[in-house]
PDB file of C-alpha atoms in Angstrom:
ATOM      1  CA  MET A   1     103.627  87.134  21.383  1.00 42.00           C
ATOM      2  CA  LYS A   2     102.813  90.580  22.724  1.00 41.00           C
ATOM      3  CA  LYS A   3     101.004  89.041  25.721  1.00 42.00           C
ATOM      4  CA  ILE A   4     103.953  86.763  26.464  1.00 37.00           C
ATOM      5  CA  PHE A   5     106.301  89.744  26.330  1.00 38.00           C
ATOM      6  CA  LEU A   6     104.102  91.700  28.754  1.00 37.00           C
ATOM      7  CA  LEU A   7     103.940  88.750  31.169  1.00 37.00           C
ATOM      8  CA  MET A   8     107.728  88.347  31.035  1.00 39.00           C
ATOM      9  CA  ALA A   9     108.207  92.074  31.677  1.00 39.00           C
ATOM     10  CA  ALA A  10     105.835  91.987  34.622  1.00 41.00           C
ATOM     11  CA  GLY A  11     107.604  88.945  36.078  1.00 44.00           C
ATOM     12  CA  LEU A  12     110.973  90.611  35.672  1.00 37.00           C
ATOM     13  CA  GLY A  13     109.636  93.680  37.460  1.00 42.00           C
ATOM     14  CA  PHE A  14     108.433  91.621  40.407  1.00 41.00           C
ATOM     15  CA  MET A  15     111.810  89.855  40.579  1.00 41.00           C
ATOM     16  CA  LEU A  16     113.705  93.158  40.577  1.00 37.00           C
ATOM     17  CA  ASN A  17     111.460  94.619  43.249  1.00 47.00           C
ATOM     18  CA  ASP A  18     111.853  91.508  45.444  1.00 50.00           C
ATOM     19  CA  ALA A  19     115.641  91.538  45.010  1.00 43.00           C
ATOM     20  CA  ALA A  20     115.800  95.230  45.921  1.00 42.00           C
ATOM     21  CA  ALA A  21     113.678  94.644  49.040  1.00 47.00           C
ATOM     22  CA  GLN A  22     115.881  91.760  50.168  1.00 50.00           C
ATOM     23  CA  SER A  23     119.018  93.836  49.570  1.00 44.00           C
ATOM     24  CA  GLN A  24     117.583  96.693  51.621  1.00 46.00           C
ATOM     25  CA  ASN A  25     116.685  94.307  54.465  1.00 49.00           C
ATOM     26  CA  ARG A  26     120.208  92.888  54.493  1.00 46.00           C
ATOM     27  CA  TYR A  27     121.624  96.420  54.580  1.00 41.00           C
ATOM     28  CA  ASN A  28     119.399  97.446  57.476  1.00 47.00           C
ATOM     29  CA  SER A  29     120.147  94.293  59.442  1.00 47.00           C
ATOM     30  CA  GLY A  30     123.870  95.092  59.226  1.00 47.00           C
ATOM     31  CA  ARG A  31     123.436  98.595  60.655  1.00 45.00           C
ATOM     32  CA  PRO A  32     123.373  99.164  64.452  1.00 45.00           C
ATOM     33  CA  GLN A  33     119.858  99.752  65.652  1.00 43.00           C
ATOM     34  CA  ALA A  34     119.167 102.988  67.551  1.00 40.00           C
ATOM     35  CA  GLN A  35     118.370 102.234  71.156  1.00 44.00           C
ATOM     36  CA  VAL A  36     115.076 103.632  72.298  1.00 42.00           C
ATOM     37  CA  THR A  37     115.286 105.045  75.776  1.00 51.00           C
ATOM     38  CA  SER A  38     112.187 105.751  77.783  1.00 62.00           C
ATOM     39  CA  VAL A  39     111.486 107.314  81.133  1.00 71.00           C
ATOM     40  CA  SER A  40     109.819 105.103  83.723  1.00 79.00           C
ATOM     41  CA  PRO A  41     106.359 106.047  85.001  1.00 92.00           C
ATOM     42  CA  VAL A  42     105.755 107.882  88.257  1.00 96.00           C
ATOM     43  CA  ARG A  43     105.708 105.412  91.154  1.00 96.00           C
ATOM     44  CA  PHE A  44     104.453 105.646  94.721  1.00 98.00           C
ATOM     45  CA  GLY A  45     106.125 103.879  97.614  1.00 98.00           C
ATOM     46  CA  VAL A  46     106.291 103.289 101.343  1.00 98.00           C
ATOM     47  CA  ARG A  47     109.367 103.282 103.545  1.00 98.00           C
ATOM     48  CA  ALA A  48     110.224 102.482 107.178  1.00 98.00           C
ATOM     49  CA  GLY A  49     113.346 101.947 109.194  1.00 98.00           C
ATOM     50  CA  LEU A  50     115.640 102.648 112.117  1.00 98.00           C
ATOM     51  CA  ASN A  51     116.755 106.048 113.430  1.00 98.00           C
ATOM     52  CA  VAL A  52     119.912 106.585 115.487  1.00 98.00           C
ATOM     53  CA  ALA A  53     119.524 110.220 116.559  1.00 98.00           C
ATOM     54  CA  ASP A  54     121.714 112.622 118.483  1.00 95.00           C
ATOM     55  CA  TRP A  55     122.344 116.278 119.274  1.00 93.00           C
ATOM     56  CA  GLU A  56     125.520 118.154 118.479  1.00 91.00           C
ATOM     57  CA  GLY A  57     126.536 121.576 119.776  1.00 85.00           C
ATOM     58  CA  GLU A  58     126.800 123.828 122.810  1.00 78.00           C
ATOM     59  CA  THR A  59     124.156 122.114 124.944  1.00 69.00           C
ATOM     60  CA  MET A  60     126.168 118.904 125.083  1.00 64.00           C
ATOM     61  CA  GLN A  61     129.313 120.811 126.022  1.00 62.00           C
ATOM     62  CA  SER A  62     127.461 122.672 128.805  1.00 61.00           C
ATOM     63  CA  VAL A  63     126.237 119.393 130.295  1.00 61.00           C
ATOM     64  CA  GLN A  64     129.736 117.976 130.226  1.00 60.00           C
ATOM     65  CA  ASP A  65     131.111 121.117 131.885  1.00 61.00           C
ATOM     66  CA  LEU A  66     128.527 120.775 134.669  1.00 53.00           C
ATOM     67  CA  ALA A  67     129.526 117.169 135.243  1.00 57.00           C
ATOM     68  CA  ASP A  68     133.191 118.115 135.401  1.00 60.00           C
ATOM     69  CA  ARG A  69     132.570 120.863 137.949  1.00 54.00           C
ATOM     70  CA  THR A  70     130.622 118.493 140.201  1.00 52.00           C
ATOM     71  CA  ASN A  71     132.990 115.539 139.794  1.00 57.00           C
ATOM     72  CA  GLY A  72     130.255 113.660 137.991  1.00 62.00           C
ATOM     73  CA  THR A  73     130.298 111.464 134.927  1.00 74.00           C
ATOM     74  CA  VAL A  74     127.875 112.111 132.092  1.00 76.00           C
ATOM     75  CA  ALA A  75     127.907 110.304 128.754  1.00 80.00           C
ATOM     76  CA  GLN A  76     125.905 111.243 125.709  1.00 84.00           C
ATOM     77  CA  ARG A  77     124.096 108.412 123.964  1.00 90.00           C
ATOM     78  CA  SER A  78     122.103 108.207 120.767  1.00 95.00           C
ATOM     79  CA  ARG A  79     118.355 107.880 120.939  1.00 97.00           C
ATOM     80  CA  THR A  80     117.152 104.855 118.995  1.00 98.00           C
ATOM     81  CA  GLY A  81     113.819 105.337 117.234  1.00 98.00           C
ATOM     82  CA  PHE A  82     112.155 104.768 113.892  1.00 98.00           C
ATOM     83  CA  HIS A  83     110.751 106.498 110.829  1.00 98.00           C
ATOM     84  CA  VAL A  84     107.837 105.533 108.589  1.00 98.00           C
ATOM     85  CA  GLY A  85     106.131 107.199 105.655  1.00 98.00           C
ATOM     86  CA  GLY A  86     105.676 107.397 101.898  1.00 98.00           C
ATOM     87  CA  TYR A  87     107.264 108.904  98.815  1.00 98.00           C
ATOM     88  CA  VAL A  88     106.718 109.591  95.124  1.00 98.00           C
ATOM     89  CA  SER A  89     109.428 108.757  92.570  1.00 97.00           C
ATOM     90  CA  ILE A  90     109.219 111.169  89.620  1.00 98.00           C
ATOM     91  CA  PRO A  91     111.511 110.235  86.710  1.00 97.00           C
ATOM     92  CA  VAL A  92     113.041 113.243  84.967  1.00 96.00           C
ATOM     93  CA  LEU A  93     115.656 111.593  82.750  1.00 95.00           C
ATOM     94  CA  PRO A  94     116.820 107.995  82.384  1.00 93.00           C
ATOM     95  CA  GLY A  95     118.743 107.274  85.577  1.00 95.00           C
ATOM     96  CA  PHE A  96     117.629 110.461  87.339  1.00 97.00           C
ATOM     97  CA  GLU A  97     114.600 110.939  89.624  1.00 97.00           C
ATOM     98  CA  ILE A  98     113.154 113.548  91.959  1.00 98.00           C
ATOM     99  CA  GLU A  99     111.649 111.989  95.079  1.00 98.00           C
ATOM    100  CA  PRO A 100     109.528 114.065  97.480  1.00 98.00           C
ATOM    101  CA  GLY A 101     108.434 112.273 100.635  1.00 98.00           C
ATOM    102  CA  LEU A 102     106.491 112.574 103.878  1.00 98.00           C
ATOM    103  CA  GLN A 103     107.360 110.600 107.012  1.00 98.00           C
ATOM    104  CA  TYR A 104     107.089 110.468 110.784  1.00 98.00           C
ATOM    105  CA  SER A 105     110.523 110.451 112.418  1.00 98.00           C
ATOM    106  CA  GLN A 106     111.795 110.111 115.998  1.00 98.00           C
ATOM    107  CA  LYS A 107     114.829 112.182 116.996  1.00 98.00           C
ATOM    108  CA  GLY A 108     116.489 113.552 120.134  1.00 95.00           C
ATOM    109  CA  THR A 109     119.308 112.427 122.416  1.00 93.00           C
ATOM    110  CA  VAL A 110     120.054 110.618 125.683  1.00 93.00           C
ATOM    111  CA  LEU A 111     122.249 111.638 128.629  1.00 88.00           C
ATOM    112  CA  HIS A 112     123.254 109.030 131.162  1.00 84.00           C
ATOM    113  CA  GLY A 113     125.538 109.266 134.153  1.00 82.00           C
ATOM    114  CA  LYS A 114     125.978 110.431 137.683  1.00 74.00           C
ATOM    115  CA  ILE A 115     125.898 113.955 139.049  1.00 61.00           C
ATOM    116  CA  PRO A 116     126.664 113.722 142.785  1.00 59.00           C
ATOM    117  CA  VAL A 117     124.070 114.927 145.279  1.00 54.00           C
ATOM    118  CA  GLU A 118     125.576 115.261 148.732  1.00 53.00           C
ATOM    119  CA  GLU A 119     122.601 113.767 150.559  1.00 48.00           C
ATOM    120  CA  LEU A 120     122.348 110.785 148.200  1.00 49.00           C
ATOM    121  CA  ASP A 121     125.941 110.303 147.155  1.00 53.00           C
ATOM    122  CA  PHE A 122     126.331 107.110 149.168  1.00 46.00           C
ATOM    123  CA  LEU A 123     123.493 105.535 147.154  1.00 52.00           C
ATOM    124  CA  ASN A 124     125.424 105.856 143.870  1.00 57.00           C
ATOM    125  CA  THR A 125     122.443 107.437 142.114  1.00 70.00           C
ATOM    126  CA  ASN A 126     122.363 107.112 138.306  1.00 80.00           C
ATOM    127  CA  VAL A 127     120.390 109.520 136.132  1.00 84.00           C
ATOM    128  CA  THR A 128     119.103 109.081 132.564  1.00 89.00           C
ATOM    129  CA  ILE A 129     117.628 112.045 130.685  1.00 88.00           C
ATOM    130  CA  THR A 130     115.992 111.331 127.330  1.00 93.00           C
ATOM    131  CA  ASN A 131     114.874 113.979 124.870  1.00 93.00           C
ATOM    132  CA  LYS A 132     112.003 112.484 122.840  1.00 97.00           C
ATOM    133  CA  ALA A 133     111.483 114.665 119.778  1.00 97.00           C
ATOM    134  CA  GLU A 134     108.887 113.599 117.202  1.00 98.00           C
ATOM    135  CA  TYR A 135     108.912 115.216 113.741  1.00 98.00           C
ATOM    136  CA  ILE A 136     107.135 115.097 110.408  1.00 98.00           C
ATOM    137  CA  ASP A 137     109.857 115.147 107.741  1.00 98.00           C
ATOM    138  CA  LEU A 138     109.372 116.467 104.208  1.00 98.00           C
ATOM    139  CA  PRO A 139     112.487 115.570 102.172  1.00 98.00           C
ATOM    140  CA  VAL A 140     112.894 116.380  98.478  1.00 98.00           C
ATOM    141  CA  LEU A 141     115.621 114.135  97.102  1.00 98.00           C
ATOM    142  CA  ALA A 142     117.529 114.092  93.832  1.00 98.00           C
ATOM    143  CA  LYS A 143     118.323 110.452  93.064  1.00 97.00           C
ATOM    144  CA  VAL A 144     120.973 109.355  90.552  1.00 98.00           C
ATOM    145  CA  TYR A 145     121.306 105.712  89.473  1.00 97.00           C
ATOM    146  CA  ILE A 146     124.814 104.326  89.026  1.00 95.00           C
ATOM    147  CA  GLY A 147     124.555 100.937  87.396  1.00 86.00           C
ATOM    148  CA  GLU A 148     121.548  98.679  87.742  1.00 88.00           C
ATOM    149  CA  GLY A 149     119.638  99.414  90.952  1.00 94.00           C
ATOM    150  CA  PHE A 150     122.444 101.159  92.828  1.00 98.00           C
ATOM    151  CA  HIS A 151     121.855 104.870  93.467  1.00 98.00           C
ATOM    152  CA  VAL A 152     122.947 107.892  95.492  1.00 98.00           C
ATOM    153  CA  PHE A 153     120.621 110.620  96.731  1.00 98.00           C
ATOM    154  CA  ALA A 154     120.746 114.034  98.365  1.00 98.00           C
ATOM    155  CA  GLY A 155     118.507 117.006  98.964  1.00 98.00           C
ATOM    156  CA  PRO A 156     116.918 119.438 101.424  1.00 98.00           C
ATOM    157  CA  GLN A 157     114.566 118.401 104.211  1.00 98.00           C
ATOM    158  CA  VAL A 158     112.110 120.469 106.219  1.00 98.00           C
ATOM    159  CA  SER A 159     110.796 118.957 109.465  1.00 98.00           C
ATOM    160  CA  TYR A 160     107.844 120.044 111.584  1.00 98.00           C
ATOM    161  CA  LEU A 161     107.942 119.358 115.326  1.00 98.00           C
ATOM    162  CA  VAL A 162     104.910 117.377 116.496  1.00 98.00           C
ATOM    163  CA  SER A 163     105.983 116.661 120.077  1.00 97.00           C
ATOM    164  CA  ASN A 164     109.027 117.167 122.296  1.00 96.00           C
ATOM    165  CA  LYS A 165     109.266 115.738 125.798  1.00 96.00           C
ATOM    166  CA  VAL A 166     112.056 115.106 128.271  1.00 93.00           C
ATOM    167  CA  LYS A 167     111.936 111.959 130.389  1.00 92.00           C
ATOM    168  CA  THR A 168     114.006 111.935 133.562  1.00 88.00           C
ATOM    169  CA  GLN A 169     114.804 108.699 135.368  1.00 86.00           C
ATOM    170  CA  ALA A 170     116.917 108.259 138.495  1.00 80.00           C
ATOM    171  CA  GLY A 171     117.705 105.005 140.199  1.00 71.00           C
ATOM    172  CA  ALA A 172     119.617 103.732 143.192  1.00 62.00           C
ATOM    173  CA  LEU A 173     120.180 100.250 144.611  1.00 57.00           C
ATOM    174  CA  GLY A 174     118.206  98.762 141.715  1.00 59.00           C
ATOM    175  CA  PHE A 175     115.086 100.887 142.354  1.00 64.00           C
ATOM    176  CA  ASN A 176     113.614 103.757 140.332  1.00 68.00           C
ATOM    177  CA  ALA A 177     113.685 106.797 142.603  1.00 65.00           C
ATOM    178  CA  LEU A 178     112.430 109.175 139.902  1.00 75.00           C
ATOM    179  CA  ASN A 179     110.500 108.690 136.677  1.00 84.00           C
ATOM    180  CA  ARG A 180     108.973 111.880 135.314  1.00 90.00           C
ATOM    181  CA  GLU A 181     108.221 113.325 131.896  1.00 94.00           C
ATOM    182  CA  PHE A 182     108.102 117.020 130.963  1.00 92.00           C
ATOM    183  CA  ASP A 183     106.683 118.696 127.861  1.00 96.00           C
ATOM    184  CA  ILE A 184     109.186 121.194 126.417  1.00 92.00           C
ATOM    185  CA  LYS A 185     107.689 121.701 122.944  1.00 94.00           C
ATOM    186  CA  ASN A 186     107.247 125.442 123.553  1.00 93.00           C
ATOM    187  CA  GLN A 187     111.012 125.761 124.117  1.00 90.00           C
ATOM    188  CA  VAL A 188     112.013 124.042 120.875  1.00 93.00           C
ATOM    189  CA  ARG A 189     111.933 125.430 117.346  1.00 95.00           C
ATOM    190  CA  GLU A 190     108.927 124.072 115.442  1.00 96.00           C
ATOM    191  CA  VAL A 191     110.631 123.968 112.033  1.00 97.00           C
ATOM    192  CA  ASP A 192     113.942 122.216 111.523  1.00 97.00           C
ATOM    193  CA  VAL A 193     115.881 122.475 108.256  1.00 98.00           C
ATOM    194  CA  ALA A 194     118.430 119.855 107.249  1.00 98.00           C
ATOM    195  CA  VAL A 195     120.423 118.425 104.368  1.00 98.00           C
ATOM    196  CA  THR A 196     119.977 114.705 103.877  1.00 98.00           C
ATOM    197  CA  GLY A 197     121.841 112.232 101.698  1.00 98.00           C
ATOM    198  CA  GLY A 198     122.893 108.632 101.335  1.00 98.00           C
ATOM    199  CA  LEU A 199     122.940 105.620  99.072  1.00 98.00           C
ATOM    200  CA  GLY A 200     120.687 102.686  98.285  1.00 98.00           C
ATOM    201  CA  TYR A 201     119.741  99.830  96.014  1.00 98.00           C
ATOM    202  CA  LYS A 202     116.426  99.154  94.259  1.00 96.00           C
ATOM    203  CA  PHE A 203     115.535  95.604  93.247  1.00 97.00           C
ATOM    204  CA  ALA A 204     113.563  94.794  90.107  1.00 94.00           C
ATOM    205  CA  SER A 205     110.677  93.630  92.303  1.00 96.00           C
ATOM    206  CA  GLY A 206     110.223  97.160  93.708  1.00 95.00           C
ATOM    207  CA  PHE A 207     111.830  96.529  97.090  1.00 98.00           C
ATOM    208  CA  ASN A 208     114.624  98.904  98.018  1.00 98.00           C
ATOM    209  CA  ILE A 209     117.096  99.449 100.840  1.00 98.00           C
ATOM    210  CA  SER A 210     118.968 102.601 101.793  1.00 98.00           C
ATOM    211  CA  ALA A 211     121.198 104.225 104.377  1.00 98.00           C
ATOM    212  CA  GLY A 212     121.226 107.970 104.957  1.00 98.00           C
ATOM    213  CA  TYR A 213     122.242 110.833 107.208  1.00 98.00           C
ATOM    214  CA  ASP A 214     120.331 113.982 108.246  1.00 98.00           C
ATOM    215  CA  TYR A 215     122.507 117.004 109.021  1.00 98.00           C
ATOM    216  CA  GLY A 216     120.514 119.726 110.812  1.00 97.00           C
ATOM    217  CA  LEU A 217     121.267 123.301 109.778  1.00 97.00           C
ATOM    218  CA  ASN A 218     119.389 125.372 112.359  1.00 94.00           C
ATOM    219  CA  THR A 219     119.528 125.154 116.147  1.00 93.00           C
ATOM    220  CA  VAL A 220     116.709 123.263 117.826  1.00 93.00           C
ATOM    221  CA  ASP A 221     116.632 125.813 120.667  1.00 89.00           C
ATOM    222  CA  LYS A 222     113.746 128.220 120.030  1.00 88.00           C
ATOM    223  CA  ASN A 223     115.388 131.117 121.849  1.00 84.00           C
ATOM    224  CA  GLY A 224     118.789 130.622 120.271  1.00 77.00           C
ATOM    225  CA  SER A 225     120.509 130.424 123.653  1.00 78.00           C
ATOM    226  CA  PHE A 226     122.415 127.317 122.581  1.00 81.00           C
ATOM    227  CA  ASP A 227     123.530 126.225 119.154  1.00 87.00           C
ATOM    228  CA  THR A 228     122.355 122.620 119.172  1.00 91.00           C
ATOM    229  CA  PHE A 229     121.621 120.649 116.010  1.00 96.00           C
ATOM    230  CA  ASN A 230     119.864 117.417 115.080  1.00 97.00           C
ATOM    231  CA  ARG A 231     121.955 114.590 113.663  1.00 97.00           C
ATOM    232  CA  VAL A 232     120.278 111.367 112.496  1.00 98.00           C
ATOM    233  CA  VAL A 233     121.613 108.174 110.922  1.00 98.00           C
ATOM    234  CA  LYS A 234     118.886 106.209 109.105  1.00 98.00           C
ATOM    235  CA  ALA A 235     118.601 102.685 107.725  1.00 98.00           C
ATOM    236  CA  SER A 236     115.485 101.999 105.638  1.00 98.00           C
ATOM    237  CA  ILE A 237     113.602  99.392 103.678  1.00 98.00           C
ATOM    238  CA  GLY A 238     110.913 100.350 101.192  1.00 98.00           C
ATOM    239  CA  TYR A 239     108.680  99.210  98.368  1.00 98.00           C
ATOM    240  CA  SER A 240     107.658 101.006  95.151  1.00 97.00           C
ATOM    241  CA  PHE A 241     104.281 100.132  93.637  1.00 95.00           C
TER     242      PHE A 241
END
Protein backbone atom coordinates (compact mmCIF):
# COMPACT_ATOMS: atom_id res chain seq x y z
CA MET A 1 0.00 0.00 0.00
CA LYS A 2 2.83 2.36 0.85
CA LYS A 3 4.41 1.79 -2.59
CA ILE A 4 1.10 2.47 -4.33
CA PHE A 5 0.71 5.69 -2.36
CA LEU A 6 4.22 6.82 -3.34
CA LEU A 7 3.57 6.04 -7.02
CA MET A 8 0.29 7.97 -6.91
CA ALA A 9 2.01 10.94 -5.26
CA ALA A 10 4.77 10.93 -7.85
CA GLY A 11 2.23 10.77 -10.68
CA LEU A 12 0.26 13.63 -9.19
CA GLY A 13 3.46 15.66 -8.95
CA PHE A 14 4.27 15.10 -12.61
CA MET A 15 0.70 16.07 -13.57
CA LEU A 16 0.88 19.29 -11.55
CA ASN A 17 4.25 20.20 -13.01
CA ASP A 18 3.00 19.55 -16.57
CA ALA A 19 -0.15 21.60 -15.98
CA ALA A 20 1.90 24.49 -14.58
CA ALA A 21 4.25 24.40 -17.58
CA GLN A 22 1.35 24.43 -20.03
CA SER A 23 -0.28 27.32 -18.16
CA GLN A 24 2.96 29.29 -18.27
CA ASN A 25 3.32 28.65 -22.01
CA ARG A 26 -0.22 29.86 -22.65
CA TYR A 27 0.48 32.98 -20.59
CA ASN A 28 3.68 33.74 -22.49
CA SER A 29 2.06 33.15 -25.87
CA GLY A 30 -0.58 35.77 -25.01
CA ARG A 31 2.01 38.44 -24.18
CA PRO A 32 3.51 40.64 -26.94
CA GLN A 33 7.00 39.51 -27.79
CA ALA A 34 9.79 42.09 -27.51
CA GLN A 35 11.14 42.92 -30.93
CA VAL A 36 14.85 42.41 -31.25
CA THR A 37 16.47 45.15 -33.25
CA SER A 38 19.93 44.75 -34.66
CA VAL A 39 22.32 46.97 -36.53
CA SER A 40 23.31 45.86 -40.01
CA PRO A 41 26.96 45.03 -40.71
CA VAL A 42 29.39 47.44 -42.34
CA ARG A 43 29.04 47.28 -46.13
CA PHE A 44 31.26 48.44 -48.97
CA GLY A 45 29.89 49.74 -52.25
CA VAL A 46 30.60 51.31 -55.62
CA ARG A 47 28.80 54.22 -57.23
CA ALA A 48 28.81 56.01 -60.60
CA GLY A 49 26.65 58.53 -62.36
CA LEU A 50 26.06 61.78 -64.20
CA ASN A 51 27.32 65.25 -63.24
CA VAL A 52 25.69 68.48 -64.42
CA ALA A 53 28.20 71.09 -63.21
CA ASP A 54 28.26 74.86 -63.26
CA TRP A 55 29.88 77.95 -61.76
CA GLU A 56 28.05 80.63 -59.84
CA GLY A 57 29.39 84.05 -58.86
CA GLU A 58 31.26 87.13 -60.01
CA THR A 59 33.15 85.53 -62.90
CA MET A 60 29.93 84.75 -64.74
CA GLN A 61 28.68 88.30 -64.22
CA SER A 62 31.97 89.75 -65.52
CA VAL A 63 31.72 87.68 -68.70
CA GLN A 64 28.17 88.83 -69.25
CA ASP A 65 29.19 92.46 -68.71
CA LEU A 66 31.93 92.08 -71.33
CA ALA A 67 29.45 90.67 -73.82
CA ASP A 68 27.05 93.52 -73.18
CA ARG A 69 29.74 96.16 -73.71
CA THR A 70 30.77 94.61 -77.02
CA ASN A 71 27.23 93.94 -78.26
CA GLY A 72 27.91 90.23 -78.04
CA THR A 73 25.81 87.35 -76.81
CA VAL A 74 27.22 84.92 -74.27
CA ALA A 75 25.24 82.14 -72.59
CA GLN A 76 26.40 80.05 -69.69
CA ARG A 77 25.86 76.31 -70.01
CA SER A 78 26.38 73.42 -67.65
CA ARG A 79 29.27 71.07 -68.20
CA THR A 80 28.09 67.47 -68.44
CA GLY A 81 30.47 64.93 -66.92
CA PHE A 82 30.49 61.93 -64.63
CA HIS A 83 31.57 60.68 -61.22
CA VAL A 84 32.72 57.23 -60.13
CA GLY A 85 34.05 55.82 -56.88
CA GLY A 86 33.37 53.82 -53.73
CA TYR A 87 31.93 54.20 -50.26
CA VAL A 88 31.59 52.49 -46.89
CA SER A 89 28.21 52.31 -45.13
CA ILE A 90 28.71 52.26 -41.35
CA PRO A 91 25.51 51.60 -39.38
CA VAL A 92 25.29 53.55 -36.13
CA LEU A 93 21.67 52.97 -35.12
CA PRO A 94 18.78 51.20 -36.83
CA GLY A 95 17.84 53.46 -39.74
CA PHE A 96 20.91 55.69 -39.40
CA GLU A 97 24.28 55.32 -41.16
CA ILE A 98 27.50 57.27 -41.64
CA GLU A 99 28.85 56.92 -45.17
CA PRO A 100 32.35 58.16 -46.05
CA GLY A 101 33.28 57.93 -49.72
CA LEU A 102 35.98 58.57 -52.31
CA GLN A 103 35.23 59.38 -55.95
CA TYR A 104 36.53 61.00 -59.11
CA SER A 105 34.27 63.84 -60.25
CA GLN A 106 34.17 66.14 -63.28
CA LYS A 107 33.10 69.76 -62.72
CA GLY A 108 33.43 73.16 -64.38
CA THR A 109 31.29 75.25 -66.72
CA VAL A 110 30.76 76.16 -70.38
CA LEU A 111 30.43 79.56 -72.06
CA HIS A 112 29.06 79.76 -75.57
CA GLY A 113 28.26 82.74 -77.73
CA LYS A 114 29.59 85.49 -79.91
CA ILE A 115 31.88 88.35 -78.99
CA PRO A 116 32.28 90.50 -82.12
CA VAL A 117 35.75 90.95 -83.61
CA GLU A 118 35.76 93.77 -86.14
CA GLU A 119 37.94 91.95 -88.67
CA LEU A 120 35.89 88.74 -88.48
CA ASP A 121 32.44 90.06 -87.70
CA PHE A 122 31.11 89.26 -91.16
CA LEU A 123 31.96 85.58 -90.59
CA ASN A 124 29.57 85.31 -87.62
CA THR A 125 32.24 83.67 -85.45
CA ASN A 126 30.97 81.54 -82.55
CA VAL A 127 33.12 80.82 -79.50
CA THR A 128 32.84 78.01 -76.93
CA ILE A 129 34.97 78.09 -73.77
CA THR A 130 34.89 75.01 -71.55
CA ASN A 131 36.39 74.81 -68.09
CA LYS A 132 37.31 71.15 -67.47
CA ALA A 133 37.91 70.71 -63.75
CA GLU A 134 38.66 67.22 -62.42
CA TYR A 135 38.41 66.55 -58.67
CA ILE A 136 38.75 63.78 -56.13
CA ASP A 137 35.78 64.11 -53.77
CA LEU A 138 35.77 62.92 -50.16
CA PRO A 139 32.19 63.19 -48.83
CA VAL A 140 31.15 62.13 -45.33
CA LEU A 141 27.39 61.64 -45.34
CA ALA A 142 24.84 61.14 -42.59
CA LYS A 143 22.10 58.92 -44.02
CA VAL A 144 18.64 58.56 -42.45
CA TYR A 145 16.17 55.91 -43.66
CA ILE A 146 12.51 56.90 -43.88
CA GLY A 147 10.48 53.79 -44.53
CA GLU A 148 11.84 50.74 -46.30
CA GLY A 149 14.73 51.66 -48.60
CA PHE A 150 13.95 55.36 -48.95
CA HIS A 151 16.52 57.68 -47.36
CA VAL A 152 17.82 61.24 -47.20
CA PHE A 153 21.46 62.20 -46.77
CA ALA A 154 23.61 65.25 -46.13
CA GLY A 155 27.12 66.10 -45.03
CA PRO A 156 30.39 67.91 -45.72
CA GLN A 157 32.60 67.23 -48.73
CA VAL A 158 36.24 68.08 -49.32
CA SER A 159 37.51 67.94 -52.91
CA TYR A 160 41.09 67.92 -54.19
CA LEU A 161 41.80 69.39 -57.62
CA VAL A 162 43.57 66.91 -59.90
CA SER A 163 43.44 68.86 -63.17
CA ASN A 164 41.93 72.08 -64.50
CA LYS A 165 42.08 73.05 -68.16
CA VAL A 166 40.27 75.53 -70.37
CA LYS A 167 39.40 74.50 -73.92
CA THR A 168 38.70 77.29 -76.40
CA GLN A 169 36.95 76.60 -79.69
CA ALA A 170 35.98 79.12 -82.36
CA GLY A 171 34.20 78.36 -85.58
CA ALA A 172 32.93 80.17 -88.64
CA LEU A 173 31.12 79.00 -91.77
CA GLY A 174 31.05 75.45 -90.39
CA PHE A 175 34.84 75.26 -89.87
CA ASN A 176 36.88 75.21 -86.66
CA ALA A 177 39.08 78.30 -86.74
CA LEU A 178 40.48 77.73 -83.25
CA ASN A 179 40.79 74.68 -81.02
CA ARG A 180 43.24 75.12 -78.16
CA GLU A 181 43.54 73.91 -74.58
CA PHE A 182 45.25 75.72 -71.70
CA ASP A 183 46.30 74.41 -68.29
CA ILE A 184 45.13 76.77 -65.52
CA LYS A 185 45.53 74.49 -62.49
CA ASN A 186 47.99 76.90 -60.85
CA GLN A 187 45.31 79.62 -60.90
CA VAL A 188 42.64 77.52 -59.19
CA ARG A 189 42.33 76.61 -55.52
CA GLU A 190 43.47 73.02 -54.94
CA VAL A 191 41.00 72.29 -52.12
CA ASP A 192 37.29 72.89 -52.52
CA VAL A 193 34.87 72.60 -49.59
CA ALA A 194 31.18 71.95 -50.14
CA VAL A 195 27.96 70.81 -48.50
CA THR A 196 26.26 67.94 -50.27
CA GLY A 197 22.83 66.40 -49.81
CA GLY A 198 20.03 64.57 -51.54
CA LEU A 199 17.75 61.57 -51.43
CA GLY A 200 17.81 57.98 -52.62
CA TYR A 201 16.41 54.48 -52.47
CA LYS A 202 18.18 51.21 -51.63
CA PHE A 203 16.76 47.93 -52.91
CA ALA A 204 16.97 44.69 -50.94
CA SER A 205 19.36 43.32 -53.57
CA GLY A 206 21.96 45.99 -52.70
CA PHE A 207 21.38 48.21 -55.73
CA ASN A 208 20.65 51.84 -54.94
CA ILE A 209 19.81 55.05 -56.78
CA SER A 210 20.22 58.63 -55.62
CA ALA A 211 20.05 62.26 -56.66
CA GLY A 212 22.13 64.94 -54.96
CA TYR A 213 23.47 68.48 -55.08
CA ASP A 214 26.94 69.85 -54.23
CA TYR A 215 26.99 73.44 -52.98
CA GLY A 216 30.53 74.87 -52.99
CA LEU A 217 31.44 77.08 -50.03
CA ASN A 218 34.80 78.55 -51.05
CA THR A 219 35.74 80.36 -54.25
CA VAL A 220 37.54 78.31 -56.88
CA ASP A 221 39.78 81.29 -57.73
CA LYS A 222 43.13 80.79 -55.99
CA ASN A 223 43.86 84.50 -55.70
CA GLY A 224 40.40 85.43 -54.50
CA SER A 225 39.95 87.99 -57.26
CA PHE A 226 36.50 86.63 -58.07
CA ASP A 227 34.00 84.91 -55.84
CA THR A 228 33.09 81.93 -58.01
CA PHE A 229 31.70 78.68 -56.62
CA ASN A 230 31.17 75.13 -57.83
CA ARG A 231 27.61 73.88 -58.19
CA VAL A 232 26.94 70.26 -59.20
CA VAL A 233 23.75 68.25 -59.68
CA LYS A 234 24.37 64.48 -59.50
CA ALA A 235 22.37 61.39 -60.43
CA SER A 236 23.87 58.08 -59.31
CA ILE A 237 23.45 54.33 -59.33
CA GLY A 238 25.33 52.12 -56.92
CA TYR A 239 25.68 48.67 -55.41
CA SER A 240 26.43 47.61 -51.81
CA PHE A 241 28.23 44.30 -51.29
